Coordinates of C-alpha atoms and ligand atoms in Angstrom, one line a residue:
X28 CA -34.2 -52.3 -13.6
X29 CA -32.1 -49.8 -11.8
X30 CA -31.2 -46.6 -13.8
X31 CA -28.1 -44.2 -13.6
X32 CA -28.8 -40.3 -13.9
X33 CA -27.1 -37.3 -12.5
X34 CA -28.9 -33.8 -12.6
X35 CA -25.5 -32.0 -13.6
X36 CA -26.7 -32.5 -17.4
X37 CA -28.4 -29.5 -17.1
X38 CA -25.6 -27.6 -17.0
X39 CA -25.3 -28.9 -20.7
X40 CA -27.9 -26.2 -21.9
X41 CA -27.3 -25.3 -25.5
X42 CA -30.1 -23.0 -27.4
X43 CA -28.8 -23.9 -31.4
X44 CA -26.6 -25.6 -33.5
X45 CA -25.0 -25.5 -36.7
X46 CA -26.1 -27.6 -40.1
X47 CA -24.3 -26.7 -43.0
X48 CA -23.4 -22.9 -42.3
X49 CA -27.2 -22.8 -40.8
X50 CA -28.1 -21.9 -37.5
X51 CA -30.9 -24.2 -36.1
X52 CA -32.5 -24.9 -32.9
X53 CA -30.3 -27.8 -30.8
X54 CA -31.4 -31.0 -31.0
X55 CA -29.5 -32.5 -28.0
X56 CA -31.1 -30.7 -25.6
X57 CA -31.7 -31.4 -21.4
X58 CA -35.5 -32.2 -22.5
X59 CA -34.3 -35.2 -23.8
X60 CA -33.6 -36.6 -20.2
X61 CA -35.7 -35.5 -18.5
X62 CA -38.4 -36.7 -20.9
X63 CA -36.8 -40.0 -20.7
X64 CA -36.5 -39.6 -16.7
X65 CA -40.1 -39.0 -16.0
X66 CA -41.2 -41.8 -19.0
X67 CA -39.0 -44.1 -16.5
X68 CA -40.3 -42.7 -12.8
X69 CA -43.8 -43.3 -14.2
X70 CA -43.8 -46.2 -15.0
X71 CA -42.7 -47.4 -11.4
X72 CA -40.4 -50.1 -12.2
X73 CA -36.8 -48.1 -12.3
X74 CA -35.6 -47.3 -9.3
X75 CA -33.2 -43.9 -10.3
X76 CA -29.8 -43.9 -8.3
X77 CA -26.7 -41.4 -8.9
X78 CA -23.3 -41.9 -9.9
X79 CA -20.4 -42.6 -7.9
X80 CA -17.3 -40.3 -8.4
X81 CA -14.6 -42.3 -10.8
X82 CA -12.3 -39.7 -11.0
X83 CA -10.3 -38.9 -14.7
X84 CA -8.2 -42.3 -14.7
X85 CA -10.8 -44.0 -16.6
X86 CA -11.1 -41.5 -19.1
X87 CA -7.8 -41.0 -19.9
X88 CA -7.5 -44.7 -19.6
X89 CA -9.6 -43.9 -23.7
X90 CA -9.1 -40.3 -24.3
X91 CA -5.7 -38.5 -25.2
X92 CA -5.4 -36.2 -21.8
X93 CA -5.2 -33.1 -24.0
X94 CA -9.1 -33.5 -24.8
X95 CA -9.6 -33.6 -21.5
X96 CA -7.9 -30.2 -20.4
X97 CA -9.3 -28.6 -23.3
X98 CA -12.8 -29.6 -22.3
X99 CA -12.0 -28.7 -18.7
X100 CA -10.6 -24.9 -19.2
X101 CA -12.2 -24.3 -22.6
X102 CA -15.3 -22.4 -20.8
X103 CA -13.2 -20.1 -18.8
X104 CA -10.8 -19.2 -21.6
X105 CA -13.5 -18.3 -23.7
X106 CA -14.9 -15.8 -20.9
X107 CA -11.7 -14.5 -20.1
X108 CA -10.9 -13.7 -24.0
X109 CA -13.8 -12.0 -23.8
X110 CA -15.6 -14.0 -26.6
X111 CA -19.3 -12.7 -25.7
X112 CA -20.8 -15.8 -28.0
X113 CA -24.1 -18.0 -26.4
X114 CA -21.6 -21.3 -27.1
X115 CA -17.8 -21.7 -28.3
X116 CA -17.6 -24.1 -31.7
X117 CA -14.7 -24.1 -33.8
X118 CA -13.2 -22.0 -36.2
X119 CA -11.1 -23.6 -38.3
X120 CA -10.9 -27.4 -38.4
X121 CA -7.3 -29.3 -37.8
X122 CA -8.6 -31.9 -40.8
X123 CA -5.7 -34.1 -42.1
X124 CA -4.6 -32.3 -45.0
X125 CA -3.5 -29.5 -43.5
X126 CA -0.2 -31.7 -43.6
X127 CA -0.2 -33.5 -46.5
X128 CA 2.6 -33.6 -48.1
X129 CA 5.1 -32.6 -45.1
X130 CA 6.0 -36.6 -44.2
X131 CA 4.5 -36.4 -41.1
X132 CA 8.1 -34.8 -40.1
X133 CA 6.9 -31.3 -40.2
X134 CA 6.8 -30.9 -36.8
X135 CA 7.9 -34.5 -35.8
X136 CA 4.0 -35.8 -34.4
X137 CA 2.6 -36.4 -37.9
X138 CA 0.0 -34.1 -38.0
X139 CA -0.7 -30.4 -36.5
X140 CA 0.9 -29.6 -32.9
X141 CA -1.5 -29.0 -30.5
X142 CA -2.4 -24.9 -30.2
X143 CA -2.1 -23.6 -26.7
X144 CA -3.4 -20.0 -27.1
X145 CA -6.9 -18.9 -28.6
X146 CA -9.9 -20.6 -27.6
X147 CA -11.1 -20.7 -31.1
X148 CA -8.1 -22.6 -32.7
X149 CA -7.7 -24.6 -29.4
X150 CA -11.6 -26.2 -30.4
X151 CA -10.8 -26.5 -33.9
X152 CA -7.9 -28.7 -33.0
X153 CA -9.9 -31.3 -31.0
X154 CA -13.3 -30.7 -32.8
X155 CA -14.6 -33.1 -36.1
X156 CA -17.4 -30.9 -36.6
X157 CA -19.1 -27.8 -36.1
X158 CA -22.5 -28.9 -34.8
X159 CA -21.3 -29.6 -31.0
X160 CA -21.6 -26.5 -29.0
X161 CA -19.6 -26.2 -26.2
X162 CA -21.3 -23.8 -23.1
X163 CA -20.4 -23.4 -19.3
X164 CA -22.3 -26.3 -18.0
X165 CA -20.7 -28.8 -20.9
X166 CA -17.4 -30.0 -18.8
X167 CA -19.5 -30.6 -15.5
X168 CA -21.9 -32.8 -17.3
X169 CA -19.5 -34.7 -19.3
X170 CA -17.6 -35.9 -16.7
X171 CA -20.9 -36.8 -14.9
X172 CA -22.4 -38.8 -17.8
X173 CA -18.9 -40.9 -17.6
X174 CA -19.6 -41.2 -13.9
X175 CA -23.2 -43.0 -14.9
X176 CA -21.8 -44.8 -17.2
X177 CA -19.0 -46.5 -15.0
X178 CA -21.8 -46.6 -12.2
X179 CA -24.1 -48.6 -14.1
X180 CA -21.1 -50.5 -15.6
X181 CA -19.8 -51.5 -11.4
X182 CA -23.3 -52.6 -11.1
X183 CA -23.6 -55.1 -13.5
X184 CA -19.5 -56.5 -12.6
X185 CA -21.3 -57.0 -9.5
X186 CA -23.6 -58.9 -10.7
X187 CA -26.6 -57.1 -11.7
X188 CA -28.3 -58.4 -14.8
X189 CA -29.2 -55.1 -16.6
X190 CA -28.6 -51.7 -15.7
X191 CA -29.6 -48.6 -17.3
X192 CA -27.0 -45.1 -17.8
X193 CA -29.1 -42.2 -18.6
X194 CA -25.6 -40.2 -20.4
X195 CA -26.3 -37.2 -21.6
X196 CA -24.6 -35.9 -23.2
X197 CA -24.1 -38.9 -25.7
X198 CA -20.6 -40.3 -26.3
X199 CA -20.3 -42.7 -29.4
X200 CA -18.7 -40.2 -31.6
X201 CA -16.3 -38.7 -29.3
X202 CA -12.8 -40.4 -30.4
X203 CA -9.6 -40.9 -28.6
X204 CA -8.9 -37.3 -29.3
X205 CA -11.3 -36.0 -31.1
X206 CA -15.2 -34.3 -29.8
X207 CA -18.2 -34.0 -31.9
X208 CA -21.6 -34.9 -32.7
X209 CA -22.6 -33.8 -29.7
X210 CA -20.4 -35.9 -27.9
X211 CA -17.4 -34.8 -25.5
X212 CA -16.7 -37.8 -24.0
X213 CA -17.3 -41.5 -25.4
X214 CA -19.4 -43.0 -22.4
X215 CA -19.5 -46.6 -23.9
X216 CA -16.1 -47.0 -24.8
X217 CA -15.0 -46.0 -21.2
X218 CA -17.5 -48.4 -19.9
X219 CA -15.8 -50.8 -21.6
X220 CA -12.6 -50.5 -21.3
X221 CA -13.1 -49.9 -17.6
X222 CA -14.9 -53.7 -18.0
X223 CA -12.1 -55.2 -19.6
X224 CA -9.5 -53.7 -17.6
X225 CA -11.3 -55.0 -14.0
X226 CA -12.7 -57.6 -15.4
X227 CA -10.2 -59.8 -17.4
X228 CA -12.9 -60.9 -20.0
X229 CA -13.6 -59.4 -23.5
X230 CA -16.4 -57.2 -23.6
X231 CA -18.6 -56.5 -26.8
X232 CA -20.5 -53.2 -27.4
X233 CA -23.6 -53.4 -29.3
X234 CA -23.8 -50.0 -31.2
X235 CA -28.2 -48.9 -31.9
X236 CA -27.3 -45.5 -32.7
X237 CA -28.8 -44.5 -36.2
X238 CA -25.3 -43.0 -36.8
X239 CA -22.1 -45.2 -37.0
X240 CA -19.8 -44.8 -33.7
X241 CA -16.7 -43.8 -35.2
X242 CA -15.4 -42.3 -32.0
X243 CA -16.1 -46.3 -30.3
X244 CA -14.6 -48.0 -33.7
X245 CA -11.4 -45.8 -33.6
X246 CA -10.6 -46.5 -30.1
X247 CA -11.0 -50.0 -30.4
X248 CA -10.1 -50.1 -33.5
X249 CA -6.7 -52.3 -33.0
X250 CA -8.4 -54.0 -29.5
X251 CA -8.9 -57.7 -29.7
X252 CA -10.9 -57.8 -26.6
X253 CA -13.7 -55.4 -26.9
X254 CA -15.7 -56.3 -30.0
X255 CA -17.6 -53.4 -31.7
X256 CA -21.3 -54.1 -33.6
X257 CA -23.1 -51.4 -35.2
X258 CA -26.0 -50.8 -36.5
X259 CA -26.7 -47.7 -38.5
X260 CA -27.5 -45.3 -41.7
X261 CA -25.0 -46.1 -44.7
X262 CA -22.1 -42.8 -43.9
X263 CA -22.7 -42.4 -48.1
X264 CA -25.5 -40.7 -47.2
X265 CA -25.8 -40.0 -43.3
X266 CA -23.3 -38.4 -40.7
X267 CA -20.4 -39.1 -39.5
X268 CA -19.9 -39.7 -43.5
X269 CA -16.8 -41.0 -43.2
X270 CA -16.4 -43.9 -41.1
X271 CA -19.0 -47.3 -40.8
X272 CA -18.4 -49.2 -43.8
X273 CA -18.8 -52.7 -44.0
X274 CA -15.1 -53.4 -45.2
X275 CA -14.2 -52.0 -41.3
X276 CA -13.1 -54.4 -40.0
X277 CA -10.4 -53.5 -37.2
X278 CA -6.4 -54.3 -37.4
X279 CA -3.7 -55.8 -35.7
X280 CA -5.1 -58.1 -33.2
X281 CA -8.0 -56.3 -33.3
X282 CA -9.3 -58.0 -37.2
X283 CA -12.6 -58.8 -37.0
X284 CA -13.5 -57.0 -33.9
X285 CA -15.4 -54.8 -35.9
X286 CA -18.7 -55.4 -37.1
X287 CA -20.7 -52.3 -39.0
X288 CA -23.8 -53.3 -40.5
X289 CA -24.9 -50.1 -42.9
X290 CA -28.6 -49.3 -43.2
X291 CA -30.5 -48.0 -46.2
X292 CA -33.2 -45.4 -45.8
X293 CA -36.6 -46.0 -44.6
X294 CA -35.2 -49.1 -42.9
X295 CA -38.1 -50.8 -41.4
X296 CA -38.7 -52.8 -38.7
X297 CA -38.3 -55.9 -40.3
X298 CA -35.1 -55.1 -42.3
X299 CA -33.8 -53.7 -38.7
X300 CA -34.8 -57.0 -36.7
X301 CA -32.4 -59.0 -39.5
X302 CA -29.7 -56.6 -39.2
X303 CA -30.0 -57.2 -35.2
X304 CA -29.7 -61.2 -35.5
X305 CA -26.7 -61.3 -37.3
X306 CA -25.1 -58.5 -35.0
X307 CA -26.3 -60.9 -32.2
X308 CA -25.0 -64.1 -33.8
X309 CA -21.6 -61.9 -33.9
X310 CA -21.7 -61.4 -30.6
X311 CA -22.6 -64.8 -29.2
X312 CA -19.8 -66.4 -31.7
X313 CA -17.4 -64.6 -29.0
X314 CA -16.5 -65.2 -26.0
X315 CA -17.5 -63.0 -22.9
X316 CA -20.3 -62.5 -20.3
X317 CA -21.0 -58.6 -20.5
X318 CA -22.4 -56.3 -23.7
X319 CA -22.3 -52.7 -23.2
X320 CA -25.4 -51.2 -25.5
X321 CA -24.9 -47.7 -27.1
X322 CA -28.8 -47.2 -27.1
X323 CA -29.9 -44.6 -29.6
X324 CA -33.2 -44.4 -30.1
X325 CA -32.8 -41.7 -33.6
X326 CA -34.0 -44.6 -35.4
X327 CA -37.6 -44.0 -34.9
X328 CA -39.7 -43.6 -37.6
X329 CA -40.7 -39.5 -36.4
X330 CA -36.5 -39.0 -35.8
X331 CA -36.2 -35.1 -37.2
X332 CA -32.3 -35.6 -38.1
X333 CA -32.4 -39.4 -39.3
X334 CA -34.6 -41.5 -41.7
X335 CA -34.8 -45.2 -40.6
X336 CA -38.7 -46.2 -40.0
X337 CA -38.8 -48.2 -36.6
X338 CA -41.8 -48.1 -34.3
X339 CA -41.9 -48.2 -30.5
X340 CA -43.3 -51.9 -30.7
X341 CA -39.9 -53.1 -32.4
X342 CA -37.7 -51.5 -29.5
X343 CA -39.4 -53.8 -27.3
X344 CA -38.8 -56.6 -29.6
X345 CA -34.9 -55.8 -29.9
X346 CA -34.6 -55.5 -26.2
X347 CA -36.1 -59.1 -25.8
X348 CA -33.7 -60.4 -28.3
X349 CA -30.5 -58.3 -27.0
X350 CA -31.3 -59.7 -23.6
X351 CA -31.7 -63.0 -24.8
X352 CA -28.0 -63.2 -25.8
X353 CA -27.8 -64.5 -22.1
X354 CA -25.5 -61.5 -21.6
X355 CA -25.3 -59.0 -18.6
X356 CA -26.1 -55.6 -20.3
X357 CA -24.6 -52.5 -19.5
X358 CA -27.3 -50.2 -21.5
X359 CA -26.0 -46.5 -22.2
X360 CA -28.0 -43.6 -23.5
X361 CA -26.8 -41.9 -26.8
X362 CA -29.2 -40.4 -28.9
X363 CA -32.4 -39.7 -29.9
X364 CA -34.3 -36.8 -30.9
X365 CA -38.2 -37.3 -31.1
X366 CA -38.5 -35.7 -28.1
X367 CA -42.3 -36.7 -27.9
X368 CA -41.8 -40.3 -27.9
X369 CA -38.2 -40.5 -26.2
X370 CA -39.3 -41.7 -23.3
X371 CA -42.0 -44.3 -24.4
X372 CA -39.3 -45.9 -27.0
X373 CA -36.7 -46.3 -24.3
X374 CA -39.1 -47.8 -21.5
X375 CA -40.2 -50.0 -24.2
X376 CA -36.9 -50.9 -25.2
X377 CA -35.6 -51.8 -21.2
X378 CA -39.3 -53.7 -20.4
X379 CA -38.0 -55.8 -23.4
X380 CA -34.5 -56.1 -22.3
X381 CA -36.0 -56.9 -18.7
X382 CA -38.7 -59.6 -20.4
X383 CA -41.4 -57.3 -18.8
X384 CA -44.7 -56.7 -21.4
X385 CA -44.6 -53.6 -23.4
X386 CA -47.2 -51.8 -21.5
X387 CA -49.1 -52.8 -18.0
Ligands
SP5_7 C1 -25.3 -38.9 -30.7 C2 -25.9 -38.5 -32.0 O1 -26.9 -39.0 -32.4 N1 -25.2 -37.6 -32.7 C3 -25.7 -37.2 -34.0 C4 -25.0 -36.0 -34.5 C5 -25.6 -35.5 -35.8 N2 -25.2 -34.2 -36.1 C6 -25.5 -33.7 -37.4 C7 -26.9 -33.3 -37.6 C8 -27.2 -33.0 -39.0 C9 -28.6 -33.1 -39.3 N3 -28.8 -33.3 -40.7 C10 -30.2 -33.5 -41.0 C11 -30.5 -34.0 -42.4 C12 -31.9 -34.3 -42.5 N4 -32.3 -34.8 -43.7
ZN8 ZN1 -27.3 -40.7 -33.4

């Protein structure tokens, strides 16, 4: 299977993050792909290409060009503010309350106006949480983890049957306007759209994450021809909290485009293989020829953020079956934070996909 990767994620290099008020150290870290890279390059079977140039249309084609700019000068204003932190988050949140009340006429756009000046309000306004640090390298690999994504996406229009995008960093979170949980820009739902758009067929995105996509369910949220499925941890209990219900089920002509199949704790192989047929059986009820796969692998069993109980034998397994959907995939890297096994899961899970054994 031929894989995606660009080098430029390294410029992505964040020491710590936030939990709850509590500095920690990061756990979407460069080791992550390269882990994954040289799990992949061993095994001799993946030939590693890089990405084509796409250029901002397609992401703009997704994301409101405002996140975009921000990301882009974000790093520099910071420097030239003279902000001598190691990474700029947010300090104060633009959270929809802020307006309540004020009838969306306030200031005519329903909600808070963009800020233009400090770099500190400008992150709050585009940022949903305070765990996604941005540093100097962020902007250069975000745009270059879009790149693999459309790369491996032109590959399999063309004809290819599977194609893996090692994205980092992840995307699946990031919303039409909106960054976080450690995502900047949402890889998958460009992909997608990018699909859609060249292709003139629906597309459906199968969503393995442990955490819901809200960023991917928002922007297709009124879309009738990209389907979303996800898997993942119940938001009672697990971030993003407040998005991936079951009762989500899109709008407009986008009703029942949107499938979320919540997860208790400790879901186990089993339970996750039954979640996984029906998700299929949604997809394979409608129509189209291409699945984009948001492949997170935080539902391992050792995951230090997540608590789902999966085993590197059952990514194989749900490779075998996602491929066996007769679909062309388009398989995208989100997350995944076992750093040990991160590579053995996802070579397990592409032998699968590519009906290869698991080891040999
Ligand atoms: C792409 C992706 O997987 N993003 C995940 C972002 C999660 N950020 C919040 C991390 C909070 C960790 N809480 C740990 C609770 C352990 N019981
Ligand atoms: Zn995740």
């Amino acid at each position: 299977m031929r894989v995606v990767y660009s080098p430029a994620h390294l410029g992505h290099d964040i020491a710590s993050e936030t939990v709850m008020g509590l500095e920690i150290p990061a756990n979407e870290v460069t080791e992550r792909a390269e882990r994954i890279k040289a799990a992949l390059e061993a095994d001799g079977g993946f030939p590693i290409e890089a990405p084509k140039e796409h250029g901002e249309g397609p992401i703009t084609a997704v994301h409101d060009p405002g996140l975009v700019r921000f990301l882009a000068e974000a790093w520099d204003q910071m420097v030239a503010e003279g902000v001598d932190h190691p990474s700029l988050m947010p300090e104060a949140l633009n959270v929809r309350a802020l307006t309540e009340g004020m009838g969306g006429a306030a200031n005519g756009a329903g909600g808070a106006l963009e800020p233009r000046g400090s770099i500190s309000g400008r992150a709050g306004f585009w940022a949903f949480d305070t765990s996604s640090p941005i540093v100097a390298g962020t902007y250069a690999a975000s745009r270059a983890a879009v790149d693999v994504a459309l790369t491996a996406a032109d590959a399999v229009v063309d004809g290819e049957a599977a194609v893996y995008g090692l994205c980092r960093p992840p995307g699946h979170h990031a919303a039409r306007s909106m960054y976080g949980g450690y995502c900047f820009f949402n890889n998958a739902a460009i992909a997608a759209d990018a699909i859609a758009r060249t292709t003139g067929e629906p597309v459906a995105i199968l969503d393995l994450d442990y955490h819901h996509g809200n960023g991917t369910q928002q922007i297709f949220w009124r879309r009738g021809d990209v389907l979303y499925v996800s898997l993942h941890a119940d938001p009672e209990r697990a971030y993003p909290f407040y998005l991936g219900r079951a009762d989500e089920v899109g709008a407009g002509p986008g009703t029942g485009a949107n499938l979320n199949i919540p997860l208790p704790a400790r879901t186990t192989n089993a339970q996750y293989l039954r979640a996984l047929d029906r998700g299929i059986e949604k997809i394979a009820s409608t129509p189209g020829s291409i699945v984009v796969v948001s492949l997170g692998l935080d539902t391992y069993v050792d995951d230090p953020i997540c608590d789902f109980a999966l085993t590197t034998e059952v990514y194989h397994e749900v490779g075998r079956r996602v491929a066996a959907l007769g679909r062309r995939l388009v398989i995208l890297q989100e997350g995944g934070y076992h750093r040990p096994t991160l590579g053995a899961n996802v070579r397990a899970w592409l032998r699968g996909a590519e009906g290869r054994p698991h080891e040999g």
